[in-house]
mmCIF file of C-alpha atoms in Angstrom:
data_model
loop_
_atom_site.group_PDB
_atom_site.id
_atom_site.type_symbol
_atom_site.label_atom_id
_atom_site.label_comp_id
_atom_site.label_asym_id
_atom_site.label_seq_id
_atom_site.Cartn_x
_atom_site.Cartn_y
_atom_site.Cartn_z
ATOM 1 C CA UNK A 1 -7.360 -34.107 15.052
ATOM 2 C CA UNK A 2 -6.692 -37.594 14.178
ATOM 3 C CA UNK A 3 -8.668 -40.369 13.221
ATOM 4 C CA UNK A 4 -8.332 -43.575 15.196
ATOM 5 C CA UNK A 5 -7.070 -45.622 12.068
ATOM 6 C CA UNK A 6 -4.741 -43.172 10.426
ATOM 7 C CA UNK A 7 -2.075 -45.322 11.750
ATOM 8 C CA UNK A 8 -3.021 -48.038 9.196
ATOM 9 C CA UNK A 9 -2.264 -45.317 6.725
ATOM 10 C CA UNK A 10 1.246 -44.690 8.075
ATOM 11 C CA UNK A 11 4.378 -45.052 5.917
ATOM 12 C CA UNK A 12 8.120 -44.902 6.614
ATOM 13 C CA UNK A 13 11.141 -43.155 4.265
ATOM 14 C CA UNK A 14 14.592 -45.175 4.467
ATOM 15 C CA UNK A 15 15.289 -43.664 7.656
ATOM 16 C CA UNK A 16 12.601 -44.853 9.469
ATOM 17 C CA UNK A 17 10.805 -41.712 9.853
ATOM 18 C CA UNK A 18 6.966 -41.199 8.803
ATOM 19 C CA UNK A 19 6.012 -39.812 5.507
ATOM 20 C CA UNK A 20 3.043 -37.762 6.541
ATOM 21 C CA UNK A 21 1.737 -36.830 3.002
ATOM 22 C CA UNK A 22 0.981 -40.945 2.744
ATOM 23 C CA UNK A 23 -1.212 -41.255 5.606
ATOM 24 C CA UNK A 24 -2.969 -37.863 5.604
ATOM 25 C CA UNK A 25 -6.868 -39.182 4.676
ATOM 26 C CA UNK A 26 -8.844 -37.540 1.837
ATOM 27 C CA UNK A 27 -12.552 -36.398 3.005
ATOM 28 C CA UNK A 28 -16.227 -37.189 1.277
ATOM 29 C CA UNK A 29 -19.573 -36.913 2.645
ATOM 30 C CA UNK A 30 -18.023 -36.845 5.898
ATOM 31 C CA UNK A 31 -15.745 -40.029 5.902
ATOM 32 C CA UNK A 32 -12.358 -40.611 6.028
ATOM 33 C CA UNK A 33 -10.693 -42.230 2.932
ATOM 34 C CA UNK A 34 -7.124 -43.928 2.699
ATOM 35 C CA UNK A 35 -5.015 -41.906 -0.102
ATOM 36 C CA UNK A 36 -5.284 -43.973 -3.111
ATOM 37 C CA UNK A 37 -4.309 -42.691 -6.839
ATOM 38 C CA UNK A 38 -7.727 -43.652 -7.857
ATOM 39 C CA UNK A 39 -8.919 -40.293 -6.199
ATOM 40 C CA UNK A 40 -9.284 -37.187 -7.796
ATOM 41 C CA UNK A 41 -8.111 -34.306 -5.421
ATOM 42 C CA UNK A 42 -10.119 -33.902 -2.410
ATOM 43 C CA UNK A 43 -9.649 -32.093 0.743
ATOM 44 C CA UNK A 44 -7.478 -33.692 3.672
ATOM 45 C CA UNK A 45 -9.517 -34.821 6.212
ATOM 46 C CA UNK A 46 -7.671 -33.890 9.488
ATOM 47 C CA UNK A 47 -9.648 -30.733 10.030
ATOM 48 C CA UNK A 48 -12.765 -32.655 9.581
ATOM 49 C CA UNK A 49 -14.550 -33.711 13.821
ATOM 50 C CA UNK A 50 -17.961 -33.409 14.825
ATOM 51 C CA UNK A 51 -20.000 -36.023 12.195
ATOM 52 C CA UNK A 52 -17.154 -37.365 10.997
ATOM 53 C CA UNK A 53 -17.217 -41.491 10.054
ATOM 54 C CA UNK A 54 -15.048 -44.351 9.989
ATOM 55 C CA UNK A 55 -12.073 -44.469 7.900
ATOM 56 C CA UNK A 56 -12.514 -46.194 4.217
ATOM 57 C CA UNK A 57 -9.763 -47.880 2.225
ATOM 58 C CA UNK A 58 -10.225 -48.475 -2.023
ATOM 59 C CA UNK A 59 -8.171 -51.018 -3.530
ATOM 60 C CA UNK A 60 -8.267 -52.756 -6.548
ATOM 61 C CA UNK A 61 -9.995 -56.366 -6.819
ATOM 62 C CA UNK A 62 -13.166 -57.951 -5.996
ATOM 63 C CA UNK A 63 -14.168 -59.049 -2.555
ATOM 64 C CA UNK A 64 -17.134 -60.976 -2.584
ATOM 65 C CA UNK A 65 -16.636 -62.319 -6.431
ATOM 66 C CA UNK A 66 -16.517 -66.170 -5.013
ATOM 67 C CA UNK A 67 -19.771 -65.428 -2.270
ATOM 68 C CA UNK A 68 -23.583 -65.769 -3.307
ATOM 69 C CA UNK A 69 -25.374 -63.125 -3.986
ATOM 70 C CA UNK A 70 -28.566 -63.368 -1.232
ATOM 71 C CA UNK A 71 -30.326 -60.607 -2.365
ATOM 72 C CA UNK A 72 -29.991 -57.762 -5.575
ATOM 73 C CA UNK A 73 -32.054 -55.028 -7.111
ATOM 74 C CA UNK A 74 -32.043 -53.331 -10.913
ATOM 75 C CA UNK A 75 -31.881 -49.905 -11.666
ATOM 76 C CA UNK A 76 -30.649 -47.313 -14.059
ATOM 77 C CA UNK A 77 -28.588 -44.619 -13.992
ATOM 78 C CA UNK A 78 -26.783 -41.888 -16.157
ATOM 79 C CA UNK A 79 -28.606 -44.344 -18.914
ATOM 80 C CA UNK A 80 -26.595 -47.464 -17.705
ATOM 81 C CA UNK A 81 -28.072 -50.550 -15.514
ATOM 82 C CA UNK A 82 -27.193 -50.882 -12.004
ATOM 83 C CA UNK A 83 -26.976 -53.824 -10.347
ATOM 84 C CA UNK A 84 -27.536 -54.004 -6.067
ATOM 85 C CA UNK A 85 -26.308 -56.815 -4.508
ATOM 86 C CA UNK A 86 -25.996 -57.955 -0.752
ATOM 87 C CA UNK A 87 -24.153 -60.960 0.467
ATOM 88 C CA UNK A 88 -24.726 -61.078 4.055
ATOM 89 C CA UNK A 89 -28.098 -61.347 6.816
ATOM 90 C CA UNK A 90 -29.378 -58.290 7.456
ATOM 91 C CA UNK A 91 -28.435 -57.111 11.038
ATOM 92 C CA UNK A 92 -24.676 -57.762 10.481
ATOM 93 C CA UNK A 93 -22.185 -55.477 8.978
ATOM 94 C CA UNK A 94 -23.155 -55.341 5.536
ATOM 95 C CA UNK A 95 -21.081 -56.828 2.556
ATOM 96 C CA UNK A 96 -22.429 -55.173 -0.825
ATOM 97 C CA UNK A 97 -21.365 -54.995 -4.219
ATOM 98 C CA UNK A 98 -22.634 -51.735 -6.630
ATOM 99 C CA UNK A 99 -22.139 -52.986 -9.890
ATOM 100 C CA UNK A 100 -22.526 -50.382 -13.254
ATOM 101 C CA UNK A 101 -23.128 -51.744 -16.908
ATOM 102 C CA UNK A 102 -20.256 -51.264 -19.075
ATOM 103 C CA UNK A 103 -18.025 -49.634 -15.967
ATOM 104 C CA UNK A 104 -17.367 -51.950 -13.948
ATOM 105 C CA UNK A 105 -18.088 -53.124 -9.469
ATOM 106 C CA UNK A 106 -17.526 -51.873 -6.142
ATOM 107 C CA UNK A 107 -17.732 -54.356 -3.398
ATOM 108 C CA UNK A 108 -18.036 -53.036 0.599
ATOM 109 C CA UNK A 109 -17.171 -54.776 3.346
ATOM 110 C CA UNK A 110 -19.205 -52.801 6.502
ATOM 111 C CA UNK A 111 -16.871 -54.323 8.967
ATOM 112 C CA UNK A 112 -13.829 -53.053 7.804
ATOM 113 C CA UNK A 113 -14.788 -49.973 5.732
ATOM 114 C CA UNK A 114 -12.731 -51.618 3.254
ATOM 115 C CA UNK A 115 -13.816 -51.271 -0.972
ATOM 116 C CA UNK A 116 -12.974 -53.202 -3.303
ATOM 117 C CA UNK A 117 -13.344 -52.358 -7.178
ATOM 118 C CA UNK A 118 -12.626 -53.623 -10.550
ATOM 119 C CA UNK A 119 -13.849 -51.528 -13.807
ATOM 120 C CA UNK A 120 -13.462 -51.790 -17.344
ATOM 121 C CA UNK A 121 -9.979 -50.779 -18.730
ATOM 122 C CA UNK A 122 -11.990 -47.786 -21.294
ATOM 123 C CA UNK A 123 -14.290 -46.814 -17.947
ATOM 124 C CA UNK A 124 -10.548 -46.151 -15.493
ATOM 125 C CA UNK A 125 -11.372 -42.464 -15.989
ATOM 126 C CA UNK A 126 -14.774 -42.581 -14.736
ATOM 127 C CA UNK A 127 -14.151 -44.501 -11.654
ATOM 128 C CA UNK A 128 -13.752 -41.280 -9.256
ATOM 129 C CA UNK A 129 -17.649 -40.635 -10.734
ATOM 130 C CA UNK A 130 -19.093 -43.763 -9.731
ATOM 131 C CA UNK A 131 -16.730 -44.032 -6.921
ATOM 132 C CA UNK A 132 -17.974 -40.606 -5.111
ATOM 133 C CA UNK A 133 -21.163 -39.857 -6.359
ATOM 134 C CA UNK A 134 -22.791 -42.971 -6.067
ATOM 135 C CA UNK A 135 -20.928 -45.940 -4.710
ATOM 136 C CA UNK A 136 -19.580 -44.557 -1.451
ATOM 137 C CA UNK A 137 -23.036 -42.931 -0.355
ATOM 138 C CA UNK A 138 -24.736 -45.828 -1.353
ATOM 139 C CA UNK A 139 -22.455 -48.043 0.772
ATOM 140 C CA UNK A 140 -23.150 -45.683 3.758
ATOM 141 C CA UNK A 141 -26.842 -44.732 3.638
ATOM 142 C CA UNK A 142 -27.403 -48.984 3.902
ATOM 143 C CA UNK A 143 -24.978 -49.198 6.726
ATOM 144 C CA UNK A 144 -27.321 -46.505 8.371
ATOM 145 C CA UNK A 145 -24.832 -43.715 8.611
ATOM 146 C CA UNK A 146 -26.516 -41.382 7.285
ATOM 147 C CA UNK A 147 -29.819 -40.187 5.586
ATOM 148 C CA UNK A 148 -29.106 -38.938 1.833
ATOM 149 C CA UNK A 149 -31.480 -36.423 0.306
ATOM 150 C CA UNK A 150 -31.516 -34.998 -3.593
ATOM 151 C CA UNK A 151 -30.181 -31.593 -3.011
ATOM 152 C CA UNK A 152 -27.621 -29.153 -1.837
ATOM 153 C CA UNK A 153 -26.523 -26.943 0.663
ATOM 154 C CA UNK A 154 -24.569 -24.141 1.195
ATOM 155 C CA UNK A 155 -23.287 -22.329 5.010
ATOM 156 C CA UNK A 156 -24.716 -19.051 5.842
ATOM 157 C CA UNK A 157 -22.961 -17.997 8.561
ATOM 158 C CA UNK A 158 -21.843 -21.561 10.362
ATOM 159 C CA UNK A 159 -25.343 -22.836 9.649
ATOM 160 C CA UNK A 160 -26.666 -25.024 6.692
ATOM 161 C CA UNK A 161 -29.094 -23.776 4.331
ATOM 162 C CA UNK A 162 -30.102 -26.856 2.139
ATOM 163 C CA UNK A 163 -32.865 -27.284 -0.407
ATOM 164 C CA UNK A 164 -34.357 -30.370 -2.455
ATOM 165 C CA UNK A 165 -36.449 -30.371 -5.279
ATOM 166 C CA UNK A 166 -36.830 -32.379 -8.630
ATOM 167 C CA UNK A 167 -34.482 -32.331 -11.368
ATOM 168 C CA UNK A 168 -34.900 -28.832 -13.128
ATOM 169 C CA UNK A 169 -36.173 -27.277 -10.023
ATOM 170 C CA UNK A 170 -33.088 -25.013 -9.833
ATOM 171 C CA UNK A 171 -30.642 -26.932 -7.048
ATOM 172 C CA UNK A 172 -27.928 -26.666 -9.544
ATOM 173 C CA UNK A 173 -28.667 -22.280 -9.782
ATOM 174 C CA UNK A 174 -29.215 -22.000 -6.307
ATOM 175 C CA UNK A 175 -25.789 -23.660 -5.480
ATOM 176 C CA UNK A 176 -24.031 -21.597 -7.994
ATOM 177 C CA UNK A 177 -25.319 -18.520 -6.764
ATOM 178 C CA UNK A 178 -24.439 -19.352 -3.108
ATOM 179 C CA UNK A 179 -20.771 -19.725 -4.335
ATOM 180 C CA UNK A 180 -20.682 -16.246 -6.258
ATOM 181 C CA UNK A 181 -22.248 -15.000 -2.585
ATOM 182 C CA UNK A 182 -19.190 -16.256 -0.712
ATOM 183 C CA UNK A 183 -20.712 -18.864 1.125
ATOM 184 C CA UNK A 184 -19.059 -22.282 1.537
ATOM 185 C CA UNK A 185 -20.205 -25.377 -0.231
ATOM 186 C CA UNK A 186 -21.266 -28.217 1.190
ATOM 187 C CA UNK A 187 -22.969 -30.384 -1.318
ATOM 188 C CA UNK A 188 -24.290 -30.003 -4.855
ATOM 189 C CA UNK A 189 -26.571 -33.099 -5.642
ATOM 190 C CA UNK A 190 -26.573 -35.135 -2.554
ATOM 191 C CA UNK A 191 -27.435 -34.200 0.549
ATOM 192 C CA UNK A 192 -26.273 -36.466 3.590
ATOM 193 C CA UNK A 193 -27.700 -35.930 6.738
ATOM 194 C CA UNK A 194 -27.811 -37.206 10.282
ATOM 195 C CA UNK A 195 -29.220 -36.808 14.022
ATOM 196 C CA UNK A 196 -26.398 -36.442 16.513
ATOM 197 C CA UNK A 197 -27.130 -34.932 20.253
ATOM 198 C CA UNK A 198 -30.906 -33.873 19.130
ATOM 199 C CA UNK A 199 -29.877 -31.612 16.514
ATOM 200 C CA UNK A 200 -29.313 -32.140 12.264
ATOM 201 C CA UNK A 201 -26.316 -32.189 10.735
ATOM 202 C CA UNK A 202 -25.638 -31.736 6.843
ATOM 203 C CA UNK A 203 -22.051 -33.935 6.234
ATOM 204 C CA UNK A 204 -19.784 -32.420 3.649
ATOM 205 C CA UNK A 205 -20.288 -34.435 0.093
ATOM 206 C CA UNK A 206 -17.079 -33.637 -2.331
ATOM 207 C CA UNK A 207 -15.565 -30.035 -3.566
ATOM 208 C CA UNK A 208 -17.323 -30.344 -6.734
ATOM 209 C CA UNK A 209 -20.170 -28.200 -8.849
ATOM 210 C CA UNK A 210 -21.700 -30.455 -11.669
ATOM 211 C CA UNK A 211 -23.020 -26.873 -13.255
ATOM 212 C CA UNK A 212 -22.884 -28.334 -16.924
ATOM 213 C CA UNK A 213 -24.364 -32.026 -15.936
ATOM 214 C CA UNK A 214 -21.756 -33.575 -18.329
ATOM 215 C CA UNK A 215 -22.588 -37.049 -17.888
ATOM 216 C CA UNK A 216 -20.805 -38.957 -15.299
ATOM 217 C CA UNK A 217 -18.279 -36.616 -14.363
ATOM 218 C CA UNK A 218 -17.975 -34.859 -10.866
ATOM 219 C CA UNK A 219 -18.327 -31.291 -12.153
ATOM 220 C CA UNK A 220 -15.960 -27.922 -11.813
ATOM 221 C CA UNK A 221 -13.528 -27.946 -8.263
ATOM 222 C CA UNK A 222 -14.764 -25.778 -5.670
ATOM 223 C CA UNK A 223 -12.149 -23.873 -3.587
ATOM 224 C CA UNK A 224 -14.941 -22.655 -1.097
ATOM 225 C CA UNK A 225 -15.671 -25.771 0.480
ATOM 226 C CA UNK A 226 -16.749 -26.568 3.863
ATOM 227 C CA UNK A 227 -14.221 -28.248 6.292
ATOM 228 C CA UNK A 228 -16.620 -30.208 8.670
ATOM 229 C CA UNK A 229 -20.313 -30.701 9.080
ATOM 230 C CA UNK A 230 -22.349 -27.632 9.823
ATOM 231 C CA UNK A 231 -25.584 -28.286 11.774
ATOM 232 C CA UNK A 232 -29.048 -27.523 9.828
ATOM 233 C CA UNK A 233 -30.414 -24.533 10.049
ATOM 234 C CA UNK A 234 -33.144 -24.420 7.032
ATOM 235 C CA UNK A 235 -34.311 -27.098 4.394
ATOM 236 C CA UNK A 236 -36.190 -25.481 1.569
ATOM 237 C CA UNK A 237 -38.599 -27.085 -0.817
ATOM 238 C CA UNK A 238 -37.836 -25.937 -4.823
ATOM 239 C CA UNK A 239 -40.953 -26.302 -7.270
ATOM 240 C CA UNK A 240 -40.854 -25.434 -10.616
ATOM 241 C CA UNK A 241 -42.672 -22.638 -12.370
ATOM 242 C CA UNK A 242 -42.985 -21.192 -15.697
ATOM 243 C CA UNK A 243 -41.196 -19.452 -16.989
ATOM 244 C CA UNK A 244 -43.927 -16.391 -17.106
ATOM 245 C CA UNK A 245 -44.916 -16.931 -13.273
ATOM 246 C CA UNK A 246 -43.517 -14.710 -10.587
ATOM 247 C CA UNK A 247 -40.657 -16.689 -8.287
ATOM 248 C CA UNK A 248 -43.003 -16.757 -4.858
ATOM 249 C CA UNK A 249 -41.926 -17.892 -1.217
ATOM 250 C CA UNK A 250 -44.038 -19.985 1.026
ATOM 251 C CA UNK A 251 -43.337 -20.290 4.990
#
């Protein structure tokens, strides 16, 4: 299969012929994404159809550094402030900017699925963190591609079996013991979802397993990981218990 933009990808050798290894796309939660050596390895995307989105590029430099900011929001994460902004009406494609204390921005431009980035020179190796877990599914839940949910999911037998919960409710355990099991990954901490033709489908995040939560990193590679969206078959609720209570199941 290919995408409709992988010819903006394409590159020639001396002789005029096409160097496929430059415009094969990279895949995460179910996008396309330019090859760029700010990546960390990820799966190509060309066996990636049903629920599969627009192609992204990365690049380095800002794009909306000159524009005002009409609208932003403060949070925190990994113990760092984060910064939401949003330079254009709502209603239009969206042009954003995800901007981490001490690491550095991400700008998105919704029109042309193009990023734009510019970190700290001591936060380089932490971009593909910010870039995968949080920037890129940020910049597609508010362009309304897809729902995102905190949890995983694993396929059982072309289906997905998902599950939410708090933090310390076991998400983590549960995916590591669907991997020992056999069964293909398909997200560890985010789950992105979406309705297509009446039914659910869970979108592949990234191949990897954040088993020891080391902050801001992606985790271990996973070599089981699923090549395309698989539709929904069961979303489970995970409570906590102590440690002296009996693991139950409620239907």
């Amino acid at each position: 299969m290919t995408h409709p933009g992988a010819a903006l990808l394409e590159r020639r050798d001396r002789a005029g012929k096409p160097r496929a290894a430059l415009r094969t796309p990279r895949a995460a939660f179910g996008c396309w994404l330019a090859p760029s050596r700010w990546l960390p390895p990820l799966p190509a995307a060309t066996s990636f159809g049903e629920g599969s989105l627009p192609l992204l590029s990365l690049g380095e430099g800002l794009l909306w550094d000159r524009e005002a900011c009409l609208e932003q929001s403060v949070g925190a994460c990994q113990g760092r402030q984060v910064r939401l902004l949003r330079y254009s009406p709502l209603g239009v494609p969206m042009r954003l900017s995800f901007e981490v204390e001490g690491r550095g921005r991400f700008d998105w431009d919704g029109d042309s699925g193009r990023i734009g980035f510019q970190c700290e020179p001591e936060a380089r190796s932490l971009l593909s963190y910010w870039l995968l877990d949080h920037a890129i599914p940020f910049f597609l839940v508010s362009q309304g591609r897809f729902s995102l949910l905190h949890g995983g999911c694993a396929a059982v037998d072309g289906r997905g079996i998902a599950w939410i919960g708090p933090s310390g409710a076991g998400k983590t355990t549960l995916g590591g013991y669907a991997l020992e099991m056999g069964h293909p990954f398909v997200a560890d901490d985010k789950l992105a979802i979406l309705r297509r033709e009446g039914r659910w489908l869970v979108l592949p995040s990234h191949p990897y397993h954040r088993v020891d939560r080391v902050s801001e990193t992606l985790g271990r590679w996973v070599g089981n990981f699923a090549r395309g969206s698989v539709p929904l078959g069961l979303l489970c609720l995970l409570e906590p218990v102590a440690a002296s209570e009996e693991p139950r199941i409620r239907l």
